[in-house]
Amino acid sequence: MSVFNQEGQTVHGDQYNAANDMNIEKGDTFSGDFRGAVLNVRSTLTNVTQSIGAIPYASDEDKQTLKDLIIRLNEALEEAANQDPGISEETEAVAETAKDLVEKANKEKPNRKSLEITGDGLVKAAENVAKVTPLVLTISKQIVAFILGTIMAT
């Protein structure tokens, strides 16, 4: 067992050296099996919330609503991972597919059919996690409906 201590952060077990795209904030608490994707999910969805601000055709209000949905999805995925550490691949798939959906929506002229296909993929990925935390599926459906219905309608 190794112990790593940097600026008050201690890691017991295998050390994970994060890339520059991951932030560990003061007060963050991590527990459980980190061989999975809990850290990857958080990093992925943090990057998604930052990219939402660049969606060219969405109002500030719509951007904030989408950011709030992504934050809620992140919280639900973390809850699922805490309840069942063995579901890490599934939670990571949801986070990556949500990221893909927002990236496609972020284009100057998004392809609606591509958004629909990716949205269907997000819902399918969320169905696998819903067995542990049903809220993941609910929020994923809200994200898809919001992007296709509200943002694409502008």
Short mmCIF file of C-alpha atoms in Angstrom, two decimals, residues 6-154:
data_model
loop_
_atom_site.label_atom_id
_atom_site.label_comp_id
_atom_site.label_asym_id
_atom_site.label_seq_id
_atom_site.Cartn_x
_atom_site.Cartn_y
_atom_site.Cartn_z
CA GLN A 6 0.43 16.55 -1.69
CA GLU A 7 -1.11 19.75 -0.35
CA GLY A 8 -3.09 17.83 2.23
CA GLN A 9 -4.40 15.21 -0.19
CA THR A 10 -3.71 11.63 0.85
CA VAL A 11 -4.16 8.55 -1.29
CA HIS A 12 -4.13 5.10 0.31
CA GLY A 13 -3.70 2.28 -2.19
CA ASP A 14 -2.72 2.56 -5.81
CA GLN A 15 -1.72 6.05 -6.84
CA TYR A 16 -3.55 7.64 -9.76
CA ASN A 17 -1.68 10.40 -11.54
CA ALA A 18 -4.30 12.65 -13.07
CA ALA A 19 -3.84 14.48 -16.32
CA ASN A 20 -4.10 18.26 -16.45
CA ASP A 21 -7.83 18.06 -17.22
CA MET A 22 -8.77 16.83 -13.74
CA ASN A 23 -9.25 19.12 -10.77
CA ILE A 24 -9.41 17.97 -7.19
CA GLU A 25 -11.04 20.70 -5.16
CA LYS A 26 -10.49 21.38 -1.47
CA GLY A 27 -13.12 19.52 0.49
CA ASP A 28 -13.67 16.83 -2.17
CA THR A 29 -14.02 13.38 -0.67
CA PHE A 30 -13.30 10.23 -2.61
CA SER A 31 -13.94 6.72 -1.37
CA GLY A 32 -14.34 3.31 -2.88
CA ASP A 33 -12.63 1.41 -5.65
CA PHE A 34 -10.85 3.88 -7.92
CA ARG A 35 -9.87 1.35 -10.53
CA GLY A 36 -13.17 2.31 -12.09
CA ALA A 37 -14.42 5.50 -13.61
CA VAL A 38 -15.66 7.70 -10.77
CA LEU A 39 -12.83 10.16 -11.37
CA ASN A 40 -13.19 9.92 -15.14
CA VAL A 41 -16.92 10.63 -14.96
CA ARG A 42 -16.39 13.73 -12.87
CA SER A 43 -13.63 15.02 -15.15
CA THR A 44 -15.65 14.30 -18.29
CA LEU A 45 -18.79 16.04 -17.08
CA THR A 46 -16.84 19.00 -15.67
CA ASN A 47 -15.44 19.54 -19.16
CA VAL A 48 -18.95 19.23 -20.60
CA THR A 49 -20.34 21.99 -18.36
CA GLN A 50 -17.50 24.25 -19.47
CA SER A 51 -18.18 23.61 -23.17
CA ILE A 52 -21.92 24.34 -22.84
CA GLY A 53 -21.13 28.03 -22.57
CA ALA A 54 -19.86 27.97 -26.16
CA ILE A 55 -23.08 26.67 -27.77
CA PRO A 56 -23.56 29.44 -30.34
CA TYR A 57 -27.34 29.42 -30.77
CA ALA A 58 -28.51 28.80 -27.17
CA SER A 59 -29.68 31.55 -24.84
CA ASP A 60 -27.90 32.11 -21.54
CA GLU A 61 -30.94 30.71 -19.75
CA ASP A 62 -30.91 27.55 -21.90
CA LYS A 63 -27.17 27.12 -21.33
CA GLN A 64 -27.68 27.37 -17.56
CA THR A 65 -30.53 24.85 -17.65
CA LEU A 66 -28.37 22.39 -19.58
CA LYS A 67 -25.44 22.94 -17.20
CA ASP A 68 -27.75 22.24 -14.26
CA LEU A 69 -28.93 19.00 -15.89
CA ILE A 70 -25.33 17.88 -16.49
CA ILE A 71 -24.42 18.67 -12.87
CA ARG A 72 -27.41 16.62 -11.68
CA LEU A 73 -26.36 13.78 -13.99
CA ASN A 74 -22.85 13.87 -12.53
CA GLU A 75 -24.26 13.67 -9.00
CA ALA A 76 -26.52 10.75 -9.93
CA LEU A 77 -23.62 8.90 -11.59
CA GLU A 78 -21.45 9.40 -8.51
CA GLU A 79 -24.30 8.06 -6.37
CA ALA A 80 -24.56 5.00 -8.63
CA ALA A 81 -20.80 4.40 -8.44
CA ASN A 82 -20.88 4.69 -4.65
CA GLN A 83 -23.75 2.20 -4.42
CA ASP A 84 -22.14 -0.29 -6.80
CA PRO A 85 -18.41 0.15 -7.61
CA GLY A 86 -18.75 -2.62 -10.21
CA ILE A 87 -20.80 -0.36 -12.46
CA SER A 88 -17.89 1.93 -13.38
CA GLU A 89 -17.85 1.06 -17.10
CA GLU A 90 -21.54 1.82 -17.37
CA THR A 91 -21.27 5.17 -15.57
CA GLU A 92 -18.32 6.14 -17.74
CA ALA A 93 -20.33 5.24 -20.86
CA VAL A 94 -23.13 7.57 -19.76
CA ALA A 95 -20.68 10.41 -19.11
CA GLU A 96 -18.89 9.94 -22.44
CA THR A 97 -22.15 9.77 -24.39
CA ALA A 98 -23.47 12.90 -22.67
CA LYS A 99 -20.20 14.60 -23.60
CA ASP A 100 -20.58 13.48 -27.23
CA LEU A 101 -24.15 14.80 -27.34
CA VAL A 102 -23.16 18.23 -26.03
CA GLU A 103 -20.17 18.40 -28.40
CA LYS A 104 -22.46 17.68 -31.36
CA ALA A 105 -24.92 20.32 -30.13
CA ASN A 106 -22.02 22.75 -29.83
CA LYS A 107 -21.41 22.85 -33.59
CA GLU A 108 -22.35 25.93 -35.61
CA LYS A 109 -24.91 23.86 -37.57
CA PRO A 110 -25.64 20.66 -35.62
CA ASN A 111 -26.89 17.62 -37.51
CA ARG A 112 -30.26 16.83 -35.94
CA LYS A 113 -30.18 13.16 -36.99
CA SER A 114 -26.74 12.74 -35.43
CA LEU A 115 -28.04 14.37 -32.24
CA GLU A 116 -31.02 11.98 -32.19
CA ILE A 117 -28.76 8.94 -32.62
CA THR A 118 -26.39 10.10 -29.89
CA GLY A 119 -29.36 10.95 -27.67
CA ASP A 120 -30.71 7.42 -28.14
CA GLY A 121 -27.27 6.12 -27.18
CA LEU A 122 -27.29 8.21 -24.01
CA VAL A 123 -30.66 6.81 -23.00
CA LYS A 124 -29.49 3.23 -23.72
CA ALA A 125 -26.34 3.75 -21.65
CA ALA A 126 -28.39 5.27 -18.83
CA GLU A 127 -30.75 2.28 -18.80
CA ASN A 128 -27.84 0.11 -17.65
CA VAL A 129 -27.14 2.41 -14.70
CA ALA A 130 -30.83 2.91 -13.85
CA LYS A 131 -30.85 -0.53 -12.22
CA VAL A 132 -28.73 1.02 -9.45
CA THR A 133 -29.84 4.67 -9.61
CA PRO A 134 -33.04 5.28 -11.63
CA LEU A 135 -32.45 9.05 -11.54
CA VAL A 136 -29.62 8.61 -14.10
CA LEU A 137 -32.15 7.54 -16.74
CA THR A 138 -34.60 10.30 -15.85
CA ILE A 139 -31.96 13.03 -16.11
CA SER A 140 -30.48 11.57 -19.31
CA LYS A 141 -33.91 11.67 -20.96
CA GLN A 142 -34.32 15.28 -19.80
CA ILE A 143 -30.97 16.22 -21.34
CA VAL A 144 -31.87 14.63 -24.68
CA ALA A 145 -35.33 16.23 -24.72
CA PHE A 146 -33.89 19.61 -23.78
CA ILE A 147 -31.23 19.56 -26.50
CA LEU A 148 -33.57 18.29 -29.21
CA GLY A 149 -36.62 20.27 -28.14
CA THR A 150 -35.44 23.53 -26.66
CA ILE A 151 -31.96 24.25 -27.92
CA MET A 152 -32.45 22.88 -31.45
CA ALA A 153 -35.73 24.78 -31.75
CA THR A 154 -33.95 28.14 -31.51
#
